[in-house]
PDB file of C-alpha atoms in Angstrom:
ATOM      1  CA  UNK A   1      37.343  67.388 147.911  1.00  0.00           C
ATOM      2  CA  UNK A   2      35.396  70.145 146.278  1.00  0.00           C
ATOM      3  CA  UNK A   3      32.371  69.099 148.514  1.00  0.00           C
ATOM      4  CA  UNK A   4      34.620  69.346 151.568  1.00  0.00           C
ATOM      5  CA  UNK A   5      35.409  72.900 150.799  1.00  0.00           C
ATOM      6  CA  UNK A   6      31.822  73.663 150.072  1.00  0.00           C
ATOM      7  CA  UNK A   7      30.909  72.379 153.501  1.00  0.00           C
ATOM      8  CA  UNK A   8      33.825  74.032 155.210  1.00  0.00           C
ATOM      9  CA  UNK A   9      33.233  77.296 153.331  1.00  0.00           C
ATOM     10  CA  UNK A  10      29.428  77.161 154.557  1.00  0.00           C
ATOM     11  CA  UNK A  11      30.390  76.412 158.118  1.00  0.00           C
ATOM     12  CA  UNK A  12      33.041  79.303 158.285  1.00  0.00           C
ATOM     13  CA  UNK A  13      30.127  81.629 156.762  1.00  0.00           C
ATOM     14  CA  UNK A  14      27.739  80.228 159.459  1.00  0.00           C
ATOM     15  CA  UNK A  15      30.178  81.003 162.170  1.00  0.00           C
ATOM     16  CA  UNK A  16      30.989  84.615 160.896  1.00  0.00           C
ATOM     17  CA  UNK A  17      27.270  85.381 160.778  1.00  0.00           C
ATOM     18  CA  UNK A  18      26.588  84.211 164.199  1.00  0.00           C
ATOM     19  CA  UNK A  19      29.604  86.031 165.525  1.00  0.00           C
ATOM     20  CA  UNK A  20      28.460  89.455 163.862  1.00  0.00           C
ATOM     21  CA  UNK A  21      25.225  88.885 165.286  1.00  0.00           C
ATOM     22  CA  UNK A  22      26.673  88.376 168.630  1.00  0.00           C
ATOM     23  CA  UNK A  23      28.675  91.285 168.458  1.00  0.00           C
ATOM     24  CA  UNK A  24      25.783  93.636 167.129  1.00  0.00           C
ATOM     25  CA  UNK A  25      23.920  92.482 170.060  1.00  0.00           C
ATOM     26  CA  UNK A  26      26.884  93.310 172.742  1.00  0.00           C
ATOM     27  CA  UNK A  27      27.231  96.762 171.225  1.00  0.00           C
ATOM     28  CA  UNK A  28      23.474  97.426 171.386  1.00  0.00           C
ATOM     29  CA  UNK A  29      23.522  96.462 175.015  1.00  0.00           C
ATOM     30  CA  UNK A  30      26.708  98.917 175.096  1.00  0.00           C
ATOM     31  CA  UNK A  31      25.068 101.784 173.438  1.00  0.00           C
ATOM     32  CA  UNK A  32      22.045 101.566 175.818  1.00  0.00           C
ATOM     33  CA  UNK A  33      24.508 101.469 178.848  1.00  0.00           C
ATOM     34  CA  UNK A  34      26.566 104.405 177.616  1.00  0.00           C
ATOM     35  CA  UNK A  35      23.370 106.572 176.974  1.00  0.00           C
ATOM     36  CA  UNK A  36      22.261 105.809 180.665  1.00  0.00           C
ATOM     37  CA  UNK A  37      25.823 107.172 181.911  1.00  0.00           C
ATOM     38  CA  UNK A  38      25.319 110.213 179.837  1.00  0.00           C
ATOM     39  CA  UNK A  39      21.912 111.049 181.163  1.00  0.00           C
ATOM     40  CA  UNK A  40      23.791 110.527 184.836  1.00  0.00           C
ATOM     41  CA  UNK A  41      26.511 113.071 183.328  1.00  0.00           C
ATOM     42  CA  UNK A  42      29.106 110.577 183.560  1.00  0.00           C
ATOM     43  CA  UNK A  43      30.613 111.379 180.090  1.00  0.00           C
ATOM     44  CA  UNK A  44      34.075 110.114 181.047  1.00  0.00           C
ATOM     45  CA  UNK A  45      32.825 106.259 182.122  1.00  0.00           C
ATOM     46  CA  UNK A  46      30.666 106.436 178.928  1.00  0.00           C
ATOM     47  CA  UNK A  47      33.750 107.397 176.694  1.00  0.00           C
ATOM     48  CA  UNK A  48      35.857 104.820 178.310  1.00  0.00           C
ATOM     49  CA  UNK A  49      33.222 102.065 177.706  1.00  0.00           C
ATOM     50  CA  UNK A  50      32.386 103.118 173.908  1.00  0.00           C
ATOM     51  CA  UNK A  51      35.985 102.983 173.173  1.00  0.00           C
ATOM     52  CA  UNK A  52      36.401  99.475 174.619  1.00  0.00           C
ATOM     53  CA  UNK A  53      33.499  98.045 172.471  1.00  0.00           C
ATOM     54  CA  UNK A  54      34.776 100.043 169.263  1.00  0.00           C
ATOM     55  CA  UNK A  55      37.980  98.180 169.985  1.00  0.00           C
ATOM     56  CA  UNK A  56      36.118  94.677 169.464  1.00  0.00           C
ATOM     57  CA  UNK A  57      33.449  96.079 166.656  1.00  0.00           C
ATOM     58  CA  UNK A  58      35.318  98.548 164.769  1.00  0.00           C
ATOM     59  CA  UNK A  59      33.057  99.021 162.018  1.00  0.00           C
ATOM     60  CA  UNK A  60      29.584  99.633 163.971  1.00  0.00           C
ATOM     61  CA  UNK A  61      29.265 103.423 162.789  1.00  0.00           C
ATOM     62  CA  UNK A  62      26.437 103.636 165.733  1.00  0.00           C
ATOM     63  CA  UNK A  63      29.182 103.166 168.249  1.00  0.00           C
ATOM     64  CA  UNK A  64      31.463 105.608 166.505  1.00  0.00           C
ATOM     65  CA  UNK A  65      28.755 108.360 166.224  1.00  0.00           C
ATOM     66  CA  UNK A  66      28.053 107.927 169.845  1.00  0.00           C
ATOM     67  CA  UNK A  67      31.641 108.599 170.652  1.00  0.00           C
ATOM     68  CA  UNK A  68      31.290 111.676 168.630  1.00  0.00           C
ATOM     69  CA  UNK A  69      28.438 112.646 170.701  1.00  0.00           C
ATOM     70  CA  UNK A  70      30.402 111.934 173.791  1.00  0.00           C
ATOM     71  CA  UNK A  71      33.168 113.838 172.880  1.00  0.00           C
ATOM     72  CA  UNK A  72      31.248 116.897 172.335  1.00  0.00           C
ATOM     73  CA  UNK A  73      29.636 116.849 175.357  1.00  0.00           C
ATOM     74  CA  UNK A  74      33.236 116.590 176.852  1.00  0.00           C
ATOM     75  CA  UNK A  75      34.164 119.923 174.785  1.00  0.00           C
ATOM     76  CA  UNK A  76      36.962 118.072 173.031  1.00  0.00           C
ATOM     77  CA  UNK A  77      35.688 119.466 169.510  1.00  0.00           C
ATOM     78  CA  UNK A  78      38.861 118.480 167.623  1.00  0.00           C
ATOM     79  CA  UNK A  79      38.582 114.637 168.421  1.00  0.00           C
ATOM     80  CA  UNK A  80      34.512 114.903 168.004  1.00  0.00           C
ATOM     81  CA  UNK A  81      35.015 116.410 164.520  1.00  0.00           C
ATOM     82  CA  UNK A  82      37.607 113.703 163.417  1.00  0.00           C
ATOM     83  CA  UNK A  83      35.237 111.005 164.471  1.00  0.00           C
ATOM     84  CA  UNK A  84      31.947 112.275 162.996  1.00  0.00           C
ATOM     85  CA  UNK A  85      33.920 113.042 159.670  1.00  0.00           C
ATOM     86  CA  UNK A  86      35.347 109.345 159.878  1.00  0.00           C
ATOM     87  CA  UNK A  87      31.854 108.064 160.304  1.00  0.00           C
ATOM     88  CA  UNK A  88      30.747 110.292 157.134  1.00  0.00           C
ATOM     89  CA  UNK A  89      33.606 108.887 155.313  1.00  0.00           C
ATOM     90  CA  UNK A  90      31.972 105.337 155.604  1.00  0.00           C
ATOM     91  CA  UNK A  91      28.693 106.605 155.433  1.00  0.00           C
ATOM     92  CA  UNK A  92      27.902 110.035 153.830  1.00  0.00           C
ATOM     93  CA  UNK A  93      23.934 109.315 154.739  1.00  0.00           C
ATOM     94  CA  UNK A  94      24.595 108.692 158.289  1.00  0.00           C
ATOM     95  CA  UNK A  95      21.924 111.233 159.732  1.00  0.00           C
ATOM     96  CA  UNK A  96      23.089 111.272 163.298  1.00  0.00           C
ATOM     97  CA  UNK A  97      26.862 111.738 162.248  1.00  0.00           C
ATOM     98  CA  UNK A  98      25.625 114.652 160.183  1.00  0.00           C
ATOM     99  CA  UNK A  99      23.553 116.502 162.874  1.00  0.00           C
ATOM    100  CA  UNK A 100      26.383 115.857 165.330  1.00  0.00           C
ATOM    101  CA  UNK A 101      28.772 117.533 163.098  1.00  0.00           C
ATOM    102  CA  UNK A 102      26.492 120.160 162.070  1.00  0.00           C
ATOM    103  CA  UNK A 103      25.844 121.392 165.529  1.00  0.00           C
ATOM    104  CA  UNK A 104      29.383 121.148 166.424  1.00  0.00           C
ATOM    105  CA  UNK A 105      30.379 123.117 163.888  1.00  0.00           C
ATOM    106  CA  UNK A 106      27.256 125.769 164.437  1.00  0.00           C
ATOM    107  CA  UNK A 107      28.306 126.042 168.198  1.00  0.00           C
ATOM    108  CA  UNK A 108      31.849 126.693 167.128  1.00  0.00           C
ATOM    109  CA  UNK A 109      30.546 129.693 164.939  1.00  0.00           C
ATOM    110  CA  UNK A 110      31.423 127.639 161.674  1.00  0.00           C
ATOM    111  CA  UNK A 111      27.970 128.383 160.876  1.00  0.00           C
ATOM    112  CA  UNK A 112      28.440 128.662 157.073  1.00  0.00           C
ATOM    113  CA  UNK A 113      30.340 125.087 156.913  1.00  0.00           C
ATOM    114  CA  UNK A 114      27.215 123.701 159.117  1.00  0.00           C
ATOM    115  CA  UNK A 115      24.854 125.230 156.946  1.00  0.00           C
ATOM    116  CA  UNK A 116      26.597 123.868 153.466  1.00  0.00           C
ATOM    117  CA  UNK A 117      26.525 120.343 155.301  1.00  0.00           C
ATOM    118  CA  UNK A 118      22.893 120.237 155.988  1.00  0.00           C
ATOM    119  CA  UNK A 119      22.128 121.287 152.532  1.00  0.00           C
ATOM    120  CA  UNK A 120      24.314 118.928 150.957  1.00  0.00           C
ATOM    121  CA  UNK A 121      22.648 116.116 153.066  1.00  0.00           C
ATOM    122  CA  UNK A 122      19.003 117.274 152.645  1.00  0.00           C
ATOM    123  CA  UNK A 123      19.464 117.078 148.755  1.00  0.00           C
ATOM    124  CA  UNK A 124      20.094 113.111 149.034  1.00  0.00           C
ATOM    125  CA  UNK A 125      18.156 112.751 152.259  1.00  0.00           C
ATOM    126  CA  UNK A 126      15.176 115.056 152.092  1.00  0.00           C
ATOM    127  CA  UNK A 127      13.070 113.283 154.754  1.00  0.00           C
ATOM    128  CA  UNK A 128      15.555 113.772 157.473  1.00  0.00           C
ATOM    129  CA  UNK A 129      13.545 115.605 159.983  1.00  0.00           C
ATOM    130  CA  UNK A 130      16.612 116.236 162.029  1.00  0.00           C
ATOM    131  CA  UNK A 131      18.975 118.070 159.717  1.00  0.00           C
ATOM    132  CA  UNK A 132      16.017 119.877 158.317  1.00  0.00           C
ATOM    133  CA  UNK A 133      15.049 121.214 161.733  1.00  0.00           C
ATOM    134  CA  UNK A 134      19.016 122.187 162.369  1.00  0.00           C
ATOM    135  CA  UNK A 135      19.173 123.748 159.097  1.00  0.00           C
ATOM    136  CA  UNK A 136      15.924 125.928 159.909  1.00  0.00           C
ATOM    137  CA  UNK A 137      17.575 126.950 163.406  1.00  0.00           C
ATOM    138  CA  UNK A 138      20.484 127.917 161.475  1.00  0.00           C
ATOM    139  CA  UNK A 139      18.505 129.835 159.173  1.00  0.00           C
ATOM    140  CA  UNK A 140      16.380 131.896 161.448  1.00  0.00           C
ATOM    141  CA  UNK A 141      19.492 132.761 163.621  1.00  0.00           C
ATOM    142  CA  UNK A 142      20.870 134.071 160.476  1.00  0.00           C
ATOM    143  CA  UNK A 143      17.993 136.154 160.015  1.00  0.00           C
ATOM    144  CA  UNK A 144      16.848 134.205 156.962  1.00  0.00           C
ATOM    145  CA  UNK A 145      13.598 133.725 158.466  1.00  0.00           C
ATOM    146  CA  UNK A 146      11.508 133.651 155.388  1.00  0.00           C
ATOM    147  CA  UNK A 147      13.479 130.607 153.696  1.00  0.00           C
ATOM    148  CA  UNK A 148      13.467 129.033 156.874  1.00  0.00           C
ATOM    149  CA  UNK A 149       9.633 129.267 157.251  1.00  0.00           C
ATOM    150  CA  UNK A 150       9.258 128.094 153.172  1.00  0.00           C
ATOM    151  CA  UNK A 151      11.455 125.085 153.914  1.00  0.00           C
ATOM    152  CA  UNK A 152       9.476 123.854 157.132  1.00  0.00           C
ATOM    153  CA  UNK A 153       6.229 124.254 155.521  1.00  0.00           C
ATOM    154  CA  UNK A 154       7.021 122.256 152.673  1.00  0.00           C
ATOM    155  CA  UNK A 155       8.383 119.657 154.889  1.00  0.00           C
ATOM    156  CA  UNK A 156       5.176 119.399 156.683  1.00  0.00           C
ATOM    157  CA  UNK A 157       3.588 119.321 153.207  1.00  0.00           C
ATOM    158  CA  UNK A 158       5.378 116.554 152.075  1.00  0.00           C
ATOM    159  CA  UNK A 159       6.046 114.170 155.149  1.00  0.00           C
ATOM    160  CA  UNK A 160       2.957 115.291 157.355  1.00  0.00           C
ATOM    161  CA  UNK A 161       2.671 111.454 158.021  1.00  0.00           C
ATOM    162  CA  UNK A 162       5.381 111.579 160.503  1.00  0.00           C
ATOM    163  CA  UNK A 163       4.713 113.735 163.786  1.00  0.00           C
ATOM    164  CA  UNK A 164       8.800 114.320 163.441  1.00  0.00           C
ATOM    165  CA  UNK A 165       7.912 116.182 160.416  1.00  0.00           C
ATOM    166  CA  UNK A 166       6.278 119.212 162.245  1.00  0.00           C
ATOM    167  CA  UNK A 167       9.035 120.050 164.577  1.00  0.00           C
ATOM    168  CA  UNK A 168      11.048 122.770 162.574  1.00  0.00           C
ATOM    169  CA  UNK A 169       7.884 124.620 161.899  1.00  0.00           C
ATOM    170  CA  UNK A 170       6.589 124.257 165.477  1.00  0.00           C
ATOM    171  CA  UNK A 171      10.051 125.357 166.844  1.00  0.00           C
ATOM    172  CA  UNK A 172      10.097 128.423 164.180  1.00  0.00           C
ATOM    173  CA  UNK A 173       6.552 129.385 165.012  1.00  0.00           C
ATOM    174  CA  UNK A 174       7.175 129.209 168.966  1.00  0.00           C
ATOM    175  CA  UNK A 175      10.057 131.582 168.509  1.00  0.00           C
ATOM    176  CA  UNK A 176       8.158 134.018 166.227  1.00  0.00           C
ATOM    177  CA  UNK A 177       5.449 133.930 168.759  1.00  0.00           C
ATOM    178  CA  UNK A 178       7.830 135.301 171.525  1.00  0.00           C
ATOM    179  CA  UNK A 179       8.921 137.877 169.271  1.00  0.00           C
ATOM    180  CA  UNK A 180       5.713 139.164 167.945  1.00  0.00           C
ATOM    181  CA  UNK A 181       4.394 138.963 171.698  1.00  0.00           C
ATOM    182  CA  UNK A 182       7.171 141.106 172.956  1.00  0.00           C
ATOM    183  CA  UNK A 183       7.067 143.931 169.936  1.00  0.00           C
ATOM    184  CA  UNK A 184       3.076 143.959 170.613  1.00  0.00           C
ATOM    185  CA  UNK A 185       3.556 144.822 174.220  1.00  0.00           C
ATOM    186  CA  UNK A 186       5.974 147.748 173.105  1.00  0.00           C
ATOM    187  CA  UNK A 187       3.301 148.936 170.702  1.00  0.00           C
ATOM    188  CA  UNK A 188      -0.037 147.654 171.850  1.00  0.00           C
ATOM    189  CA  UNK A 189      -2.308 149.088 169.303  1.00  0.00           C
ATOM    190  CA  UNK A 190      -0.073 147.885 166.260  1.00  0.00           C
ATOM    191  CA  UNK A 191      -3.043 146.069 164.317  1.00  0.00           C
ATOM    192  CA  UNK A 192      -0.153 144.616 161.794  1.00  0.00           C
ATOM    193  CA  UNK A 193       1.628 143.133 164.751  1.00  0.00           C
ATOM    194  CA  UNK A 194      -1.699 141.922 166.325  1.00  0.00           C
ATOM    195  CA  UNK A 195      -2.813 140.344 163.166  1.00  0.00           C
ATOM    196  CA  UNK A 196       0.942 138.512 162.843  1.00  0.00           C
ATOM    197  CA  UNK A 197       0.553 137.225 166.386  1.00  0.00           C
ATOM    198  CA  UNK A 198      -3.118 135.960 165.744  1.00  0.00           C
ATOM    199  CA  UNK A 199      -1.950 134.229 162.511  1.00  0.00           C
ATOM    200  CA  UNK A 200       0.917 132.669 164.271  1.00  0.00           C
ATOM    201  CA  UNK A 201      -1.103 131.309 166.856  1.00  0.00           C
ATOM    202  CA  UNK A 202      -3.926 130.031 164.761  1.00  0.00           C
ATOM    203  CA  UNK A 203      -1.236 128.277 162.514  1.00  0.00           C
ATOM    204  CA  UNK A 204       0.111 126.875 165.690  1.00  0.00           C
ATOM    205  CA  UNK A 205      -3.236 125.141 166.887  1.00  0.00           C
ATOM    206  CA  UNK A 206      -3.600 124.063 163.261  1.00  0.00           C
ATOM    207  CA  UNK A 207      -0.644 122.233 163.267  1.00  0.00           C
ATOM    208  CA  UNK A 208      -1.103 120.426 166.564  1.00  0.00           C
ATOM    209  CA  UNK A 209      -4.811 119.524 165.135  1.00  0.00           C
ATOM    210  CA  UNK A 210      -3.298 118.014 162.175  1.00  0.00           C
ATOM    211  CA  UNK A 211      -0.876 115.944 164.403  1.00  0.00           C
ATOM    212  CA  UNK A 212      -3.275 114.721 166.740  1.00  0.00           C
ATOM    213  CA  UNK A 213      -4.934 112.851 163.666  1.00  0.00           C
ATOM    214  CA  UNK A 214      -1.621 110.838 163.050  1.00  0.00           C
ATOM    215  CA  UNK A 215      -2.127 107.321 163.841  1.00  0.00           C
ATOM    216  CA  UNK A 216      -0.057 105.830 166.646  1.00  0.00           C
ATOM    217  CA  UNK A 217       1.131 109.093 168.450  1.00  0.00           C
ATOM    218  CA  UNK A 218       2.972 108.248 171.590  1.00  0.00           C
ATOM    219  CA  UNK A 219       1.098 108.910 174.757  1.00  0.00           C
ATOM    220  CA  UNK A 220       3.803 111.516 175.879  1.00  0.00           C
ATOM    221  CA  UNK A 221       3.364 113.530 172.526  1.00  0.00           C
ATOM    222  CA  UNK A 222      -0.130 113.331 172.905  1.00  0.00           C
ATOM    223  CA  UNK A 223      -0.228 114.798 176.288  1.00  0.00           C
ATOM    224  CA  UNK A 224       2.195 117.549 174.922  1.00  0.00           C
ATOM    225  CA  UNK A 225      -0.056 118.335 172.126  1.00  0.00           C
ATOM    226  CA  UNK A 226      -3.249 118.499 174.232  1.00  0.00           C
ATOM    227  CA  UNK A 227      -1.208 120.736 176.653  1.00  0.00           C
ATOM    228  CA  UNK A 228       0.141 122.896 173.870  1.00  0.00           C
ATOM    229  CA  UNK A 229      -3.709 123.373 172.478  1.00  0.00           C
ATOM    230  CA  UNK A 230      -5.026 124.593 175.669  1.00  0.00           C
ATOM    231  CA  UNK A 231      -2.186 126.921 176.005  1.00  0.00           C
ATOM    232  CA  UNK A 232      -2.640 128.146 172.518  1.00  0.00           C
ATOM    233  CA  UNK A 233      -6.477 128.471 173.045  1.00  0.00           C
ATOM    234  CA  UNK A 234      -6.005 130.611 176.039  1.00  0.00           C
ATOM    235  CA  UNK A 235      -3.607 132.958 174.358  1.00  0.00           C
ATOM    236  CA  UNK A 236      -5.879 133.285 171.220  1.00  0.00           C
ATOM    237  CA  UNK A 237      -8.901 133.950 173.665  1.00  0.00           C
ATOM    238  CA  UNK A 238      -6.807 136.426 175.326  1.00  0.00           C
ATOM    239  CA  UNK A 239      -5.802 138.331 172.421  1.00  0.00           C
ATOM    240  CA  UNK A 240      -9.114 138.426 171.007  1.00  0.00           C
ATOM    241  CA  UNK A 241     -10.522 139.956 174.373  1.00  0.00           C
ATOM    242  CA  UNK A 242      -7.744 142.476 174.457  1.00  0.00           C
ATOM    243  CA  UNK A 243      -8.826 143.980 170.908  1.00  0.00           C
ATOM    244  CA  UNK A 244     -11.027 146.658 171.886  1.00  0.00           C
ATOM    245  CA  UNK A 245      -8.188 148.162 174.337  1.00  0.00           C
ATOM    246  CA  UNK A 246      -5.936 148.238 171.621  1.00  0.00           C
ATOM    247  CA  UNK A 247      -8.592 149.934 169.280  1.00  0.00           C
ATOM    248  CA  UNK A 248      -8.171 146.979 166.744  1.00  0.00           C
ATOM    249  CA  UNK A 249     -11.098 145.423 164.663  1.00  0.00           C
ATOM    250  CA  UNK A 250     -10.357 141.952 163.929  1.00  0.00           C
ATOM    251  CA  UNK A 251     -10.408 141.340 160.272  1.00  0.00           C
ATOM    252  CA  UNK A 252     -13.285 138.953 159.279  1.00  0.00           C
ATOM    253  CA  UNK A 253     -10.892 136.248 157.713  1.00  0.00           C
ATOM    254  CA  UNK A 254      -9.185 135.708 161.136  1.00  0.00           C
ATOM    255  CA  UNK A 255     -12.762 135.781 162.891  1.00  0.00           C
ATOM    256  CA  UNK A 256     -13.951 133.047 160.457  1.00  0.00           C
ATOM    257  CA  UNK A 257     -10.456 130.898 161.540  1.00  0.00           C
ATOM    258  CA  UNK A 258     -10.957 131.425 165.108  1.00  0.00           C
ATOM    259  CA  UNK A 259     -14.712 130.327 164.971  1.00  0.00           C
ATOM    260  CA  UNK A 260     -13.668 127.120 163.485  1.00  0.00           C
ATOM    261  CA  UNK A 261     -12.040 126.080 166.717  1.00  0.00           C
ATOM    262  CA  UNK A 262     -15.027 127.526 168.730  1.00  0.00           C
ATOM    263  CA  UNK A 263     -12.781 130.302 170.214  1.00  0.00           C
ATOM    264  CA  UNK A 264     -14.737 133.289 169.217  1.00  0.00           C
ATOM    265  CA  UNK A 265     -18.673 133.716 169.978  1.00  0.00           C
ATOM    266  CA  UNK A 266     -19.346 136.209 167.105  1.00  0.00           C
ATOM    267  CA  UNK A 267     -19.571 139.090 169.168  1.00  0.00           C
ATOM    268  CA  UNK A 268     -18.326 142.427 167.621  1.00  0.00           C
ATOM    269  CA  UNK A 269     -14.611 142.971 168.397  1.00  0.00           C
TER     270      UNK A 269
END
């Protein structure tokens, strides 16, 4: 009798495991189909499909998170917030749900709540590139640029073996480049702005160079970095050539950094 119970239990466990694997596989297919529907801007169809799958696979947090993302895209903010929070009750460390909820709150001008959610999440998940980038975007928008840059640079220093670790800092530098460029156009002979913009461009090209050394970069990202390096090189050369007309002498430390990338020929500027 005992032996029979053990065999029966073993068979039951095996059946449950097979069912779980099959369900996970089917949910994976649904997620791919739902993503394609969203790409085609068919969110209503995607919502129906993902809800049907959740009914048969209610413990799948990826499905629930995708539902929250779809609800947010449909501007059903209350439903989306409820869905994201339901995921986080089950798994407080679910990165996609945290980022989905944080963005939803930020867009609803509940910025302080979003910032707090990201800060708490990052305490337990410091390697989260998504949450860190979102937090830096919020800080920059809230005019806390110094903290945003400090956080982003530290992230690159700690996790620079992953290309995604650079996203936050690259975003901040790009936004700041636009600001500095606009201000320098209005005040052409401002040496401080000129130096800040040149430092910005050099830091960007240094980041691109570091990223190119990362093993197994996706081809599309490698092409993006190559295009970015070409753009930045052109911007630096253009800014360098404009120095005499701005009555600006390029500081020696900047000249040395520029020379490292063969963008400065050593002639006086």
